[in-house]
Coordinates of N, CA and C in Angstrom, one line a residue:
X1 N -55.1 -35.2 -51.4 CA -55.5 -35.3 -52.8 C -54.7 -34.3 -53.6
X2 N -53.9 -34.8 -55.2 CA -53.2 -33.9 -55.8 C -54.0 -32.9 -56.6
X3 N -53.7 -31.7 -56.4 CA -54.1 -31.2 -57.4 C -53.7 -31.0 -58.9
X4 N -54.3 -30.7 -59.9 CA -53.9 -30.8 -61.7 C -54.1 -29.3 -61.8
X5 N -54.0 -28.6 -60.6 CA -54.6 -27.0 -61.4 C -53.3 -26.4 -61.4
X6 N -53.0 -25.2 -62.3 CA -51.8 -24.1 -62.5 C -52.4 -23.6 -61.0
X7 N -50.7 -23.1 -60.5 CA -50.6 -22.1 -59.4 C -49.8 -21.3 -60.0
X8 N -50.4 -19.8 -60.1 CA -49.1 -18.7 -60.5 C -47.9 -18.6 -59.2
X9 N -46.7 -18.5 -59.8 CA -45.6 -18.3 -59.5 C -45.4 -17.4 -59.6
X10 N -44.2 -16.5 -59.1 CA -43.9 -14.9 -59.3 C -42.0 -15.3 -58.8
X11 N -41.4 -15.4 -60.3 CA -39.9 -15.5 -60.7 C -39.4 -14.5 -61.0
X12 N -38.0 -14.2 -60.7 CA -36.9 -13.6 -60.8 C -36.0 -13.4 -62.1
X13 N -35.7 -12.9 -63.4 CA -35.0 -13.3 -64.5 C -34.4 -12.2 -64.9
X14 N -32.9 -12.6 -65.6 CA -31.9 -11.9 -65.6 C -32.1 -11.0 -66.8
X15 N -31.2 -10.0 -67.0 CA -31.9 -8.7 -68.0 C -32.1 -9.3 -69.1
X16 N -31.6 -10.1 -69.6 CA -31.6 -11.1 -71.4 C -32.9 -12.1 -71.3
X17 N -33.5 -12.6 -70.4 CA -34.0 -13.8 -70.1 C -35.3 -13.2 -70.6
X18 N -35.8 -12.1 -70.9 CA -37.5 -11.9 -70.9 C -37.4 -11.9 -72.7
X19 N -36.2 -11.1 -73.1 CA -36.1 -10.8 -74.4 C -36.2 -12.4 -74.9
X20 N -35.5 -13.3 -74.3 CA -35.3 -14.7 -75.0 C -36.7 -15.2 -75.0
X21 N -37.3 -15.3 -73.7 CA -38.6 -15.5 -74.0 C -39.4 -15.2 -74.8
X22 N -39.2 -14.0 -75.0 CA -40.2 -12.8 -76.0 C -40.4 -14.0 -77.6
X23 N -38.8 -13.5 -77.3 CA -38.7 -14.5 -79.0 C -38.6 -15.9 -79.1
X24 N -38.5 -16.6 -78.3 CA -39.3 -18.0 -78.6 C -40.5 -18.1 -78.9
X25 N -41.5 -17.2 -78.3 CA -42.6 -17.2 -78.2 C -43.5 -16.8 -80.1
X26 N -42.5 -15.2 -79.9 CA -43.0 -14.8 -81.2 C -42.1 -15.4 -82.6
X27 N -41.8 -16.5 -81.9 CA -41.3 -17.0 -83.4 C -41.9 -18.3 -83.8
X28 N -42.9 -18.5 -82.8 CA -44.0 -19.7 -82.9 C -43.3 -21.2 -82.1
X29 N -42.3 -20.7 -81.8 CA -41.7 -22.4 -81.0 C -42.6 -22.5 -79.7
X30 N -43.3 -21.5 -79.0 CA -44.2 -21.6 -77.8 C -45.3 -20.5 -78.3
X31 N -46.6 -21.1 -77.8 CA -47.8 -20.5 -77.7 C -47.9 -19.5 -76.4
X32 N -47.0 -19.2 -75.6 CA -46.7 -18.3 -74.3 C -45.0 -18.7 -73.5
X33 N -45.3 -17.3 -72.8 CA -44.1 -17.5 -71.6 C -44.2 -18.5 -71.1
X34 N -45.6 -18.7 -70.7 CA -45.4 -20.1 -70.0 C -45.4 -21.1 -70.3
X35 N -45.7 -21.3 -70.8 CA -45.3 -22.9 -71.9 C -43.3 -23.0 -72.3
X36 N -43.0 -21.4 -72.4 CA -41.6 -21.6 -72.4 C -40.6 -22.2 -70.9
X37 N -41.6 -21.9 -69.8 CA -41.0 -22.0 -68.6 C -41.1 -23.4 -68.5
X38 N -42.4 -23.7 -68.6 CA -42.7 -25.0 -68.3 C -42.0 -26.5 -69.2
X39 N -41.8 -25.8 -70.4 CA -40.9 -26.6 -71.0 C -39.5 -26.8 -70.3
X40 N -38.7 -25.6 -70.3 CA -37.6 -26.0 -69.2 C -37.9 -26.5 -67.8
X41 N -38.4 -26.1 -67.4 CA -38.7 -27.2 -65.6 C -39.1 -29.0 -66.6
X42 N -39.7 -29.1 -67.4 CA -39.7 -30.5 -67.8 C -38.2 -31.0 -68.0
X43 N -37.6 -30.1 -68.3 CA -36.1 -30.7 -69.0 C -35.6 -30.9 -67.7
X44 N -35.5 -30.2 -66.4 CA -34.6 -29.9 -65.7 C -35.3 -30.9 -64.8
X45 N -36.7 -31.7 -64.4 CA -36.9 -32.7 -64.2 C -36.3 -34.0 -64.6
X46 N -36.3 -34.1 -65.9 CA -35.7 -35.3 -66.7 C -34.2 -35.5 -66.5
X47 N -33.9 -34.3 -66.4 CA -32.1 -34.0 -66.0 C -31.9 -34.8 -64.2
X48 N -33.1 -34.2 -63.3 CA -32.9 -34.5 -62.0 C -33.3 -36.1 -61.8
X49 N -34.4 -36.5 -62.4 CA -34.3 -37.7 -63.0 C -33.5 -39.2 -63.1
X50 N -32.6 -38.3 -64.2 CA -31.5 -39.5 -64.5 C -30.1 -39.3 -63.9
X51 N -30.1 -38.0 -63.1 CA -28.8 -38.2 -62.3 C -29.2 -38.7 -60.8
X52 N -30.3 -38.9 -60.4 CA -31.4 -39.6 -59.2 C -30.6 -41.5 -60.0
X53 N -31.4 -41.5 -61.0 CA -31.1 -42.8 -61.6 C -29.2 -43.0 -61.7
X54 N -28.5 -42.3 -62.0 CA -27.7 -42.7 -62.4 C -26.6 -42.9 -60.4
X55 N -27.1 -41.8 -59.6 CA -27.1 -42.3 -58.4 C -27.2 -43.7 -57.9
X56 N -28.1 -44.4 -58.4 CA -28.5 -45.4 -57.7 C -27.7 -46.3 -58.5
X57 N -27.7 -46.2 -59.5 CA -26.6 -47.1 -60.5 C -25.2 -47.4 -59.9
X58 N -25.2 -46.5 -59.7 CA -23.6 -46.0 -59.3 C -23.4 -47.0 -57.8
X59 N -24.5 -46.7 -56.7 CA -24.6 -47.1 -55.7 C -24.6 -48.4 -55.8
X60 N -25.3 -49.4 -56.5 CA -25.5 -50.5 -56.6 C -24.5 -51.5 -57.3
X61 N -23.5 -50.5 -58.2 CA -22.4 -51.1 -58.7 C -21.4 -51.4 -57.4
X62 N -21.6 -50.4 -56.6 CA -20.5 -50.2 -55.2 C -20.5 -51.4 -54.8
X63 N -21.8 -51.9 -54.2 CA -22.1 -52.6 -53.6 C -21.8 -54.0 -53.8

């Protein structure tokens, strides 16, 4: 059975990356860091996604 609960993570980020966070956050585009993370893992899903899709495209053109 899946679970829907948060699991804390514990990530790695380069010396610029907390400041950038900081200020997304306190500039009201995210209500937290994590909502900032979690927004990029959505993108980077959608990215993995359509190049998954665009694989198969590709494959089926071969064919």
């Amino acid at each position: 059975m899946k679970s829907d609960a948060m699991r804390p993570l514990t990530i790695s980020l380069t010396p610029k990356q907390p400041a950038r966070l900081s200020r997304a956050v306190e500039s009201g585009a995210y209500a937290s860091n994590s909502e900032v993370v979690h927004d990029a893992l959505r993108l980077w899903e959608q990215r993995e996604e359509t190049r998954e899709l665009e694989a198969a495209m590709s494959k089926a053109v071969m064919s």
